[in-house]
Amino acid sequence: MFKIPFIDLPPMRGASGRIRLPGSKSISNRVLLLAGLAEGTTVVHDLLQSDDTEVMLDALRQLGCGVEADGARWRITGLGGQLAIHEATLFLGNAGTAMRPLTAALAVLAALQGGRFELSGVARMHERPIGDLVDALRPLGCTVDDLGHPGYPPLLLRGTDGGRLNVEKPIRVRGDVSSQFLTALLLALPLAARQAKVVIEVDGELISKPYVEITLNLLAQFGVDVQRDGFERFTIPAGSRFATPGRIHVEGDASSASYFIALGAIAAHGGAPVHIEGVGTTSIQGDIRFVDAAKAMGAQVRSGPNWIDVHRGAWPLRAITLDCNHIPDAAMTLAVMALYADGPSRLTNIASWRVKETDRIAAMAAELRKVGATVTEGADFIEVVPPKAWHDASIRTYDDHRMAMCLSLAAFNPLSIEPGHAIVRIEDPACVGKTFPDYFESLFDLASAHPDDIPVIAVDGPSASGKGTLAGSIAEHLGYHLLDSGALYRAAALAATMDGIPLDDEPAVARVAARLDLRFEGDRIFLRGKDVSEALRHEDAGTLASRVSSHPAVRKALHGLQLAFRRPPGLVADGRDMGTVVFPGATLKVFLTASAAMRADRRLKQLISKGINATIDSLRADLEARDARDKSRSAAPLKPAEDALLLDNSEMSIDESVELVLKWWSERRPIR
Ligand code: DC
């Protein structure tokens, strides 16, 4: 995940490939709560790992449930309907799917068994309404104190042991602000239905009905069969109790799928589709119906029980007018698809957007305008007219994961009928951690751009100048890929040695280099499937690399491999010829130098930390000899590119060097 202030998305032109979705947030948090209330242990497969589920797991731990990670699975041992701990202060972040059902469940348990539970969240959580739920719980006999503004968290839930609840009369709840209030009651009230049935009646037209369907489906899997009359009246039968299904699988998140369905509809125009795994036709999530909306706009979709393939169909996309009440979250993605449509699109019946992670109607309108769209907003609708001209834009994300994911799709502006060439800066990209921590990595895996549009920062310089450390740090700050070109020469030398090829046999080494089977996974490097990260870092590997790197044929053989690292969103390339030979058009070139004495000193410290003995004088002599050889060799001699900025870091800390290069970078890429 990118914990950085912003990420710049270059103009992108295509997408294809396979994406495995993270688990559904709605299913994950409901399953966790149900497993936490049920008797026995539930093994949960494919649980979403995100901020919102972390909040729920923490709450369950605090309440005394068993919570154990078992590889990719979780083992949750529930309370069996009996409080283990009667007092707790729970911090629930900005997770509505934790706040609402925990409020209901703990209010009911405290009223029946005695207890004192304080529930709070981040500032935005305290602006998100919960009054309709509290208004349903109080007549039932629950004691709920407002600790802040009435009708909003934080709340105190309390009661004394042996209390009773008034379940004789139907419990009434409003359904027209958020369906989560009804869901919360449905998840909690089986706890009060041991002796007599409990009836819940909905006031007003229930919104987001599909989310209530998920609740009912999961309740059934946990042994509670709720009967319903339309979406107005729900009956929990007498004698209900939560029973663990033993094991349960969480589907991929259908709302998260919407970004990749849109991606396919916009950018999969080269033959291969965007192939999405984790949800499909048998999904219990309402947002799967986003597929129909995307088809109406032109997407070509094929699907199976657990997968969806999407291609571009109609282009430009067809503008739509759609009542989006049934797909409130995924509908945000339609607002961004509307940028690529053949006319104005209007999404209606979306008042609930205003009470989500942020006021999503206002936020969406403001940010779509920045890229060039004309947007009209109303109390419960939004209308988007595609841009005539696209603008570079710095997109605010309002601590709202969906704003970040949606607006990333504006970076495909070169595909628009009025083609743009705009950079889309996403501020605080780590906010996607709420539901999809790896969103940007997944997007960049699938997206393609014209190489000239993908920024490159070249960091060249002599041995032990600190290039590697500097380049790594810059890449991390910008969320860019990193090319450690030295590692390629090291790997080529290692592979040739493994094959028993003498390193001065230039054509043979070049053949090995051209067929190098290398794979990068985070900071691990695999050669022919074997982890060689340690072996490559070794001094010997450097010495061997220095020999093979003087062969022009080897340099040529590795050229294409190095170019392939230029992928969205950008590249930081480190090595002595990055700015001169491999990426002569790099956006920024830094030539790092430091005195031989200083470099020798740094290398000495590095070696000592690895437990290797050396003397400063011999290291310095080595470096000077290497410099002389590198400068005088005929193949890619070491020299600064003409347009490189020289950075002598002899007297600078690494942080100071990084800061300076980032400053140079921001001067090169001005964005509002
Ligand atoms: O940067 P390093 O120590 O990992 O590099 C290993 C060897 O490969 C070193 O002798 C320089 C050579 N090299 C090169 O010639 N061109 C590059 N782009 C990177 C490394």
XYZ file of C-alpha atoms and ligand atoms in Angstrom:
692
model
C 0.000 0.000 0.000
C 1.167 3.505 -0.767
C 1.599 5.468 2.500
C 2.570 8.574 0.588
C 1.044 12.037 0.290
C -0.031 11.501 -3.323
C 0.456 9.341 -6.370
C 0.611 10.766 -9.894
C -1.082 8.651 -12.544
C 0.273 9.266 -16.029
C -2.117 9.341 -18.993
C -2.936 5.656 -19.649
C -4.207 4.031 -22.841
C -5.068 0.400 -22.300
C -5.725 -2.399 -19.836
C -5.923 -6.167 -19.810
C -5.007 -9.064 -17.562
C -6.192 -10.862 -14.482
C -7.218 -9.435 -11.140
C -8.107 -11.413 -8.024
C -10.471 -9.338 -5.900
C -10.120 -8.829 -2.168
C -12.983 -10.144 -0.014
C -16.251 -8.271 0.298
C -16.295 -5.727 3.104
C -20.029 -6.116 3.723
C -19.835 -9.888 3.913
C -16.598 -9.874 5.926
C -17.841 -7.675 8.734
C -21.242 -9.370 8.940
C -19.583 -12.800 9.055
C -17.186 -11.624 11.760
C -19.986 -10.293 13.938
C -22.131 -13.400 13.452
C -19.166 -15.665 14.188
C -18.414 -13.529 17.257
C -21.959 -13.945 18.580
C -22.427 -17.615 17.669
C -21.460 -20.582 19.755
C -18.384 -22.486 18.614
C -15.591 -21.754 16.177
C -16.069 -20.493 12.646
C -13.245 -20.809 10.144
C -13.453 -17.842 7.767
C -11.805 -18.146 4.336
C -10.857 -15.204 2.092
C -11.692 -12.569 4.685
C -11.003 -9.028 3.491
C -7.836 -7.702 5.132
C -8.436 -3.987 5.446
C -8.860 -1.121 7.860
C -12.574 -1.784 8.358
C -12.205 -5.498 9.063
C -9.234 -4.786 11.349
C -11.544 -2.554 13.375
C -14.110 -5.355 13.690
C -11.477 -7.977 14.589
C -10.124 -5.669 17.313
C -13.620 -5.147 18.692
C -14.234 -8.913 18.826
C -10.903 -9.438 20.609
C -11.823 -6.774 23.161
C -15.169 -8.458 23.748
C -13.435 -11.731 24.570
C -14.030 -13.660 21.347
C -11.304 -15.995 20.119
C -9.621 -14.375 17.118
C -6.788 -16.287 15.493
C -5.135 -15.939 12.114
C -4.419 -19.366 10.692
C -2.484 -18.756 7.491
C -4.896 -17.056 5.125
C -7.844 -18.198 7.263
C -9.280 -16.772 10.442
C -10.668 -18.827 13.325
C -13.306 -16.932 15.281
C -14.640 -18.444 18.484
C -17.887 -16.779 19.444
C -19.566 -15.802 22.685
C -22.533 -18.147 22.251
C -24.833 -15.222 22.959
C -23.337 -14.662 26.448
C -21.208 -11.581 27.187
C -17.725 -12.563 28.369
C -16.769 -8.993 29.188
C -19.280 -6.485 30.475
C -17.364 -3.270 30.032
C -15.402 -2.043 27.015
C -14.476 1.080 25.108
C -14.456 0.329 21.395
C -12.882 2.558 18.772
C -14.390 1.783 15.383
C -12.569 4.143 13.027
C -14.791 5.097 10.107
C -16.334 1.644 9.714
C -20.108 1.981 9.439
C -20.318 -1.799 9.010
C -18.829 -2.154 12.497
C -20.469 0.800 14.265
C -24.101 0.092 13.411
C -24.347 -3.675 14.106
C -22.105 -3.542 17.182
C -24.285 -0.757 18.586
C -27.377 -2.907 18.178
C -25.806 -6.141 19.424
C -24.143 -4.588 22.471
C -27.222 -2.519 23.350
C -29.320 -5.705 23.346
C -26.742 -7.750 25.278
C -26.191 -4.982 27.854
C -29.948 -4.645 28.357
C -30.356 -8.386 28.969
C -27.114 -9.309 30.728
C -25.796 -6.027 32.150
C -22.883 -4.046 30.778
C -21.376 -0.724 29.827
C -19.987 -0.219 26.312
C -18.682 2.990 24.830
C -18.496 3.131 21.024
C -16.671 5.870 19.148
C -14.836 6.496 15.884
C -12.946 9.072 13.872
C -14.367 12.595 13.526
C -16.241 11.688 10.307
C -17.855 8.689 12.048
C -19.265 11.170 14.554
C -20.943 13.016 11.664
C -22.578 9.889 10.276
C -26.155 9.460 11.553
C -27.168 6.612 13.840
C -30.258 8.234 15.409
C -32.753 6.056 13.529
C -31.132 2.962 15.028
C -31.035 4.459 18.512
C -34.712 5.434 18.118
C -35.516 1.798 17.379
C -33.454 0.460 20.294
C -34.808 2.737 23.043
C -38.493 1.683 22.894
C -37.231 -1.885 22.961
C -35.822 -1.213 26.421
C -32.160 -0.520 25.593
C -30.376 2.332 27.371
C -28.416 4.351 24.851
C -26.749 7.625 25.896
C -25.534 10.148 23.344
C -22.019 11.184 24.330
C -21.786 13.820 21.586
C -24.478 15.252 19.361
C -27.823 13.446 19.764
C -28.286 10.988 16.927
C -24.570 10.540 16.209
C -21.731 8.519 17.736
C -20.072 8.358 20.241
C -22.628 6.356 22.214
C -22.770 4.672 25.595
C -24.800 1.444 25.813
C -25.643 0.219 29.276
C -27.949 -2.027 31.231
C -28.235 -4.240 34.284
C -28.221 -8.004 34.486
C -31.592 -9.704 34.251
C -33.176 -6.958 32.157
C -36.047 -7.559 29.794
C -36.774 -6.280 26.313
C -40.203 -5.307 25.006
C -40.419 -7.575 22.021
C -44.176 -8.082 22.215
C -44.775 -5.188 19.862
C -43.091 -4.843 16.461
C -39.883 -2.835 16.515
C -40.024 0.053 14.093
C -37.020 1.366 12.192
C -36.611 3.917 9.439
C -35.315 2.471 6.217
C -34.880 5.520 4.050
C -31.557 6.930 5.342
C -29.404 3.838 5.598
C -30.244 0.153 5.309
C -27.515 -0.507 7.854
C -29.937 0.303 10.699
C -32.240 -2.525 9.658
C -29.250 -4.788 9.093
C -27.980 -3.966 12.580
C -31.321 -4.938 14.141
C -31.563 -8.112 12.083
C -28.087 -9.150 13.221
C -28.714 -8.286 16.877
C -32.279 -9.288 17.626
C -31.915 -13.046 17.318
C -30.173 -12.537 20.699
C -33.582 -11.453 22.050
C -35.671 -14.098 20.274
C -34.924 -17.116 22.452
C -38.392 -17.098 24.102
C -40.605 -15.237 21.666
C -40.522 -14.137 18.053
C -39.316 -10.643 17.250
C -40.923 -8.554 14.520
C -39.232 -5.600 12.838
C -41.203 -3.157 10.710
C -39.641 -0.699 8.319
C -40.899 2.874 8.112
C -40.485 4.586 4.777
C -39.174 3.071 1.551
C -36.186 0.842 2.346
C -33.057 1.884 0.439
C -30.158 -0.351 -0.612
C -32.315 -3.488 -0.371
C -29.587 -5.803 -1.721
C -27.498 -5.174 1.395
C -30.414 -6.425 3.494
C -30.498 -9.518 1.271
C -26.853 -10.159 2.157
C -27.749 -9.871 5.831
C -30.618 -12.365 5.495
C -28.486 -14.774 3.486
C -25.721 -14.762 6.091
C -28.175 -15.036 8.988
C -29.529 -18.175 7.321
C -26.009 -19.578 7.068
C -25.684 -18.953 10.828
C -28.940 -20.808 11.535
C -31.420 -17.928 11.764
C -34.207 -18.046 9.168
C -35.851 -14.657 9.066
C -39.249 -14.521 7.397
C -40.010 -11.401 5.446
C -43.051 -9.762 3.901
C -41.673 -7.674 1.093
C -39.178 -5.292 2.592
C -41.621 -3.965 5.172
C -41.861 -6.631 7.844
C -39.290 -9.109 9.102
C -39.960 -11.863 11.643
C -37.233 -13.590 13.627
C -38.782 -16.880 14.835
C -38.955 -17.731 18.542
C -36.123 -19.975 19.665
C -33.630 -18.516 17.178
C -29.977 -18.829 18.083
C -26.777 -18.337 16.132
C -25.129 -21.594 15.109
C -21.781 -21.577 13.393
C -21.725 -23.094 9.907
C -18.237 -24.372 10.821
C -16.558 -22.783 7.864
C -17.559 -19.990 5.557
C -16.090 -18.409 2.404
C -16.173 -14.667 1.802
C -16.851 -13.719 -1.812
C -14.720 -11.155 -3.608
C -16.036 -7.614 -3.199
C -18.537 -6.727 -5.910
C -18.138 -2.985 -5.262
C -14.382 -3.364 -5.751
C -15.104 -5.309 -8.936
C -16.824 -2.223 -10.331
C -13.495 -0.419 -10.882
C -12.174 -3.279 -12.962
C -15.431 -3.752 -14.857
C -15.240 -0.055 -15.721
C -11.569 -0.465 -16.580
C -12.446 -3.214 -19.058
C -15.277 -1.179 -20.572
C -13.007 1.839 -21.022
C -9.592 0.410 -21.737
C -9.703 -3.302 -22.748
C -9.677 -2.570 -26.477
C -6.685 -4.610 -27.570
C -8.181 -8.111 -27.746
C -7.485 -9.439 -24.258
C -10.112 -8.716 -21.605
C -9.865 -7.621 -18.007
C -10.450 -10.928 -16.229
C -11.866 -10.545 -12.719
C -11.812 -13.430 -10.231
C -13.686 -13.655 -6.942
C -17.245 -12.716 -7.881
C -19.581 -13.729 -10.654
C -23.118 -14.676 -11.515
C -23.835 -16.514 -8.247
C -22.837 -13.570 -6.057
C -25.093 -12.673 -3.124
C -23.943 -9.042 -3.312
C -26.269 -6.448 -4.732
C -23.444 -4.498 -6.341
C -23.018 -7.348 -8.813
C -25.870 -5.622 -10.649
C -23.382 -2.941 -11.537
C -22.623 -5.316 -14.418
C -26.017 -4.498 -15.952
C -25.381 -0.779 -15.684
C -21.924 -1.172 -17.227
C -23.457 -3.215 -20.074
C -26.028 -0.496 -20.617
C -23.130 1.915 -21.052
C -21.489 -0.391 -23.577
C -19.321 -2.905 -21.701
C -19.039 -6.373 -23.208
C -19.279 -8.859 -20.377
C -18.985 -12.631 -20.071
C -19.260 -14.249 -16.679
C -19.302 -17.484 -14.743
C -20.063 -18.406 -11.145
C -16.865 -16.839 -9.830
C -15.446 -14.723 -12.641
C -16.212 -11.843 -14.978
C -14.508 -10.952 -18.278
C -14.898 -7.425 -19.571
C -14.018 -5.895 -22.954
C -14.730 -2.548 -24.414
C -17.965 -2.690 -26.451
C -19.625 0.549 -27.467
C -17.199 3.457 -27.758
C -17.632 6.150 -26.662
C -19.628 4.701 -23.813
C -23.370 5.320 -23.983
C -24.642 7.977 -21.620
C -27.286 6.697 -19.201
C -29.935 7.920 -16.824
C -30.315 5.423 -14.019
C -32.014 5.051 -10.649
C -29.040 3.777 -8.603
C -30.768 3.004 -5.328
C -29.961 -0.689 -5.707
C -26.210 -0.142 -6.237
C -25.340 2.876 -4.091
C -21.599 2.216 -3.780
C -20.848 0.889 -7.247
C -22.851 3.737 -8.752
C -19.948 6.049 -7.949
C -18.012 4.167 -10.591
C -20.720 5.004 -13.146
C -20.173 8.692 -12.398
C -16.578 8.270 -13.555
C -17.483 6.106 -16.560
C -19.706 9.038 -17.517
C -16.501 10.972 -18.346
C -16.151 8.703 -21.388
C -19.794 8.778 -22.528
C -21.414 10.257 -25.621
C -23.515 12.747 -23.658
C -24.681 13.713 -20.172
C -25.334 10.865 -17.703
C -27.658 11.263 -14.749
C -27.586 9.072 -11.631
C -30.663 9.426 -9.454
C -31.959 8.266 -6.056
C -28.509 8.441 -4.472
C -29.274 10.566 -1.393
C -27.447 7.983 0.758
C -24.174 9.133 -0.849
C -24.386 12.181 1.392
C -24.057 10.168 4.619
C -21.245 7.832 3.590
C -17.498 8.150 4.299
C -17.864 11.704 3.043
C -20.643 13.645 1.297
C -20.039 11.707 -1.877
C -22.301 13.767 -4.126
C -20.464 16.980 -3.272
C -17.059 15.298 -3.370
C -17.681 13.593 -6.705
C -18.977 16.804 -8.268
C -15.974 18.827 -7.078
C -13.363 16.328 -8.244
C -14.963 15.493 -11.619
C -15.055 19.223 -12.344
C -11.301 19.384 -11.748
C -10.586 17.004 -14.636
C -12.851 19.039 -16.906
C -16.386 17.617 -16.599
C -19.448 19.793 -16.206
C -21.362 18.528 -13.197
C -24.757 19.353 -11.752
C -25.627 18.059 -8.297
C -28.919 17.900 -6.449
C -30.061 16.580 -3.087
C -30.255 13.056 -4.477
C -28.788 13.078 -7.976
C -25.690 13.893 -9.968
C -25.375 14.708 -13.662
C -22.050 14.477 -15.476
C -21.204 15.959 -18.883
C -17.913 14.609 -20.297
C -14.976 17.004 -20.576
C -14.413 18.922 -23.803
C -10.873 19.491 -22.560
C -9.112 17.485 -19.871
C -7.020 19.126 -17.182
C -4.213 17.913 -14.964
C -5.853 17.589 -11.584
C -4.920 16.989 -7.992
C -7.795 14.907 -6.677
C -8.834 15.213 -3.047
C -10.036 11.904 -1.663
C -11.736 12.969 1.586
C -10.516 9.865 3.452
C -12.901 7.969 1.162
C -11.496 4.847 -0.492
C -14.077 4.955 -3.257
C -13.180 8.502 -4.262
C -9.565 7.419 -4.746
C -10.411 4.265 -6.719
C -13.064 5.923 -8.878
C -11.035 8.965 -9.849
C -8.018 6.841 -10.784
C -10.063 5.871 -13.857
C -9.875 9.464 -15.100
C -6.233 8.745 -15.972
C -7.398 6.927 -19.127
C -8.250 10.325 -20.628
C -6.146 9.775 -23.807
C -8.839 7.238 -24.819
C -11.619 9.788 -24.623
C -13.340 10.985 -27.805
C -11.948 14.407 -26.937
C -8.559 12.918 -26.061
C -6.751 14.362 -23.119
C -3.192 14.106 -21.962
C -3.808 14.878 -18.334
C -2.026 13.663 -15.228
C -4.313 12.644 -12.395
C -2.819 13.109 -8.950
C -4.579 11.071 -6.270
C -4.037 12.587 -2.837
C -3.686 10.295 0.191
C -3.846 7.099 -1.884
C -3.519 4.968 1.263
C -7.207 5.682 1.989
C -7.982 2.687 -0.269
C -6.859 0.581 2.713
C -10.452 0.708 3.962
C -11.453 -2.007 1.503
C -8.687 -2.601 -1.063
C -5.167 -2.069 0.262
C -3.501 -3.191 -3.002
C -5.782 -1.295 -5.350
C -3.132 0.797 -7.075
C -0.690 -2.086 -7.459
C -3.517 -4.108 -9.057
C -4.468 -1.253 -11.367
C -0.869 -0.762 -12.522
C -0.507 -4.497 -13.151
C -3.288 -4.242 -15.731
C -2.858 -0.758 -17.157
C -0.571 0.258 -19.976
C 0.649 3.625 -21.152
C 2.745 4.972 -23.959
C 6.377 4.730 -22.736
C 6.905 8.426 -23.394
C 4.094 9.218 -20.975
C 5.609 7.209 -18.147
C 8.007 9.328 -16.126
C 11.493 8.043 -15.454
C 13.957 9.317 -12.910
C 17.466 8.102 -13.726
C 19.966 7.886 -10.913
C 23.493 7.315 -12.229
C 26.826 7.491 -10.514
C 29.937 5.573 -9.535
C 30.168 2.565 -7.225
C 29.234 3.150 -3.588
C 27.867 6.627 -4.271
C 24.616 5.641 -2.586
C 22.597 5.371 -5.839
C 20.750 2.274 -4.730
C 19.622 3.695 -1.418
C 18.654 7.019 -2.953
C 16.772 5.435 -5.858
C 14.904 3.026 -3.559
C 13.829 5.820 -1.291
C 12.661 8.074 -4.144
C 10.667 5.197 -5.656
C 8.983 4.569 -2.334
C 8.106 8.231 -1.861
C 6.513 8.462 -5.293
C 4.979 4.971 -5.426
C 7.056 4.235 -8.555
C 8.660 1.028 -9.757
C 12.357 0.577 -9.142
C 14.934 -0.767 -11.564
C 18.161 -1.851 -9.916
C 19.982 -2.422 -13.199
C 23.084 -3.666 -11.423
C 21.015 -6.633 -10.242
C 20.413 -7.601 -13.882
C 24.160 -7.695 -14.606
C 24.714 -9.595 -11.376
C 21.988 -12.086 -12.301
C 23.378 -12.516 -15.815
C 26.825 -13.254 -14.371
C 25.338 -15.708 -11.870
C 23.284 -17.495 -14.529
C 26.327 -17.805 -16.817
C 28.395 -19.182 -13.931
C 25.622 -21.700 -13.104
C 25.740 -22.869 -16.726
C 29.537 -23.194 -16.589
C 30.044 -20.504 -19.234
C 33.369 -18.620 -19.035
C 32.604 -14.962 -18.409
C 34.856 -13.774 -21.213
C 32.824 -15.762 -23.774
C 30.855 -12.675 -24.795
C 28.362 -14.281 -27.230
C 27.563 -17.150 -24.848
C 27.047 -14.819 -21.851
C 24.926 -12.546 -24.046
C 22.725 -15.522 -24.981
C 22.205 -16.320 -21.302
C 21.436 -12.648 -20.588
C 18.860 -12.520 -23.378
C 16.991 -15.493 -21.894
C 17.294 -14.478 -18.266
C 14.400 -15.986 -16.327
C 14.085 -13.322 -13.626
C 11.128 -12.492 -11.409
C 10.854 -9.635 -8.940
C 8.568 -9.946 -5.927
C 8.774 -6.944 -3.612
C 12.465 -6.776 -2.769
C 13.101 -10.483 -3.501
C 14.628 -11.571 -6.803
C 14.081 -15.042 -8.261
C 16.383 -16.484 -10.935
C 14.953 -19.575 -12.657
C 12.450 -19.816 -9.810
C 15.108 -19.719 -7.072
C 15.398 -16.857 -4.569
C 18.824 -15.369 -5.308
C 18.382 -12.050 -3.459
C 21.201 -12.780 -0.996
C 23.570 -14.263 -3.586
C 23.159 -11.214 -5.817
C 24.046 -8.786 -3.020
C 27.323 -10.554 -2.349
C 30.603 -8.771 -3.259
C 31.615 -11.672 -5.541
C 28.486 -11.201 -7.625
C 29.479 -7.539 -8.074
C 32.945 -8.493 -9.264
C 31.544 -11.022 -11.754
C 28.963 -8.468 -12.923
C 31.669 -5.924 -13.528
C 33.271 -8.422 -15.940
C 30.134 -9.262 -17.936
C 28.996 -5.633 -18.014
C 31.963 -4.652 -20.168
C 30.658 -6.831 -23.049
C 28.607 -4.707 -25.479
C 26.605 -7.798 -26.522
C 25.573 -8.412 -22.920
C 24.547 -4.781 -22.509
C 22.470 -5.065 -25.665
C 20.870 -8.299 -24.481
C 19.729 -6.667 -21.238
C 18.470 -3.507 -22.912
C 14.914 -4.683 -23.633
C 14.501 -6.147 -20.161
C 15.413 -2.778 -18.652
C 12.974 -0.878 -20.901
C 10.182 -3.215 -19.754
C 10.462 -1.736 -16.263
C 8.969 1.491 -17.587
C 5.413 0.821 -16.451
C 2.736 3.040 -14.894
C 2.835 4.995 -12.712
C 6.565 5.664 -13.183
C 10.088 4.367 -12.785
C 13.164 5.190 -10.799
C 16.109 3.554 -12.562
C 19.451 3.148 -10.892
C 22.693 2.269 -12.649
C 25.596 3.898 -14.337
C 24.084 4.272 -17.811
C 20.418 4.876 -17.041
C 20.407 8.517 -18.102
C 22.898 8.142 -20.955
C 21.983 4.894 -22.747
C 18.870 3.153 -21.473
C 16.551 6.094 -20.763
C 18.148 9.024 -22.586
C 14.767 10.799 -22.528
C 14.339 10.404 -18.744
C 12.305 13.200 -17.202
C 14.899 13.811 -14.497
C 18.498 12.639 -14.424
C 20.515 12.720 -11.276
C 24.228 11.990 -11.314
C 25.302 11.127 -7.838
C 28.874 11.620 -6.748
C 30.783 11.532 -3.529
C 34.494 11.719 -2.869
C 36.359 8.411 -3.070
C 37.261 8.812 0.608
C 33.624 9.183 1.592
C 32.471 6.290 -0.573
C 35.215 4.070 0.865
C 34.084 4.985 4.352
C 30.455 4.112 3.555
C 31.396 0.829 1.922
C 33.527 -0.044 4.977
C 30.574 0.513 7.312
C 28.373 -1.588 5.034
C 30.888 -4.452 5.062
C 31.405 -4.278 8.824
C 27.649 -4.469 9.336
C 27.699 -7.680 7.290
C 30.576 -9.010 9.434
C 33.093 -8.741 6.587
C 36.626 -7.445 7.267
C 38.249 -4.786 5.093
C 40.540 -1.777 5.399
C 39.659 1.714 4.323
C 42.831 2.136 2.268
C 42.298 -0.973 0.167
C 38.632 -0.082 -0.367
C 39.552 3.400 -1.497
C 42.205 2.076 -3.861
C 39.669 -0.418 -5.262
C 37.073 2.287 -5.842
C 39.545 4.582 -7.555
C 40.696 1.763 -9.809
C 37.092 0.860 -10.626
C 36.227 4.501 -11.374
C 39.170 4.705 -13.758
C 38.141 1.456 -15.491
C 34.458 2.452 -15.697
C 35.256 5.883 -17.123
C 37.647 4.599 -19.726
C 35.801 1.491 -20.908
C 34.375 1.672 -24.394
C 30.935 0.179 -23.636
C 28.785 2.686 -21.744
C 31.576 4.459 -19.914
C 30.651 6.085 -16.640
C 29.850 9.737 -17.263
C 27.043 12.109 -16.383
C 24.421 12.724 -19.069
C 24.674 16.236 -20.447
C 21.348 17.205 -18.931
C 21.944 15.464 -15.583
C 21.796 17.360 -12.323
C 24.918 16.682 -10.311
C 24.451 15.794 -6.690
C 27.606 15.547 -4.604
C 26.332 13.924 -1.448
C 29.707 13.678 0.347
C 28.450 15.963 3.091
C 24.749 15.061 2.926
C 22.654 12.527 4.782
C 20.509 10.190 2.717
C 17.352 12.012 3.872
C 18.770 15.339 2.712
C 19.628 13.894 -0.701
C 16.158 12.378 -1.038
C 14.527 15.652 -0.112
C 16.582 17.541 -2.669
C 15.788 15.109 -5.492
C 12.075 15.185 -4.606
C 12.238 18.979 -4.798
C 13.840 18.790 -8.254
C 11.137 16.336 -9.229
C 8.256 18.535 -8.113
C 9.768 21.413 -10.093
C 9.838 19.207 -13.205
C 6.220 18.085 -12.899
C 4.116 21.040 -11.905
C 0.537 20.105 -11.116
C -2.088 22.291 -9.608
O 25.509 -1.252 -9.130
P 26.057 -2.670 -8.937
O 27.213 -2.748 -7.988
O 24.965 -3.646 -8.573
O 26.582 -3.104 -10.379
C 27.209 -4.324 -10.619
C 28.133 -4.198 -11.812
O 27.386 -4.023 -12.998
C 29.063 -3.023 -11.692
O 30.368 -3.404 -12.021
C 28.561 -2.038 -12.693
C 27.810 -2.853 -13.680
N 26.653 -2.099 -14.157
C 26.693 -1.542 -15.406
O 27.681 -1.641 -16.087
N 25.589 -0.851 -15.871
C 24.498 -0.703 -15.107
N 23.437 -0.043 -15.577
C 24.455 -1.256 -13.815
C 25.556 -1.954 -13.366
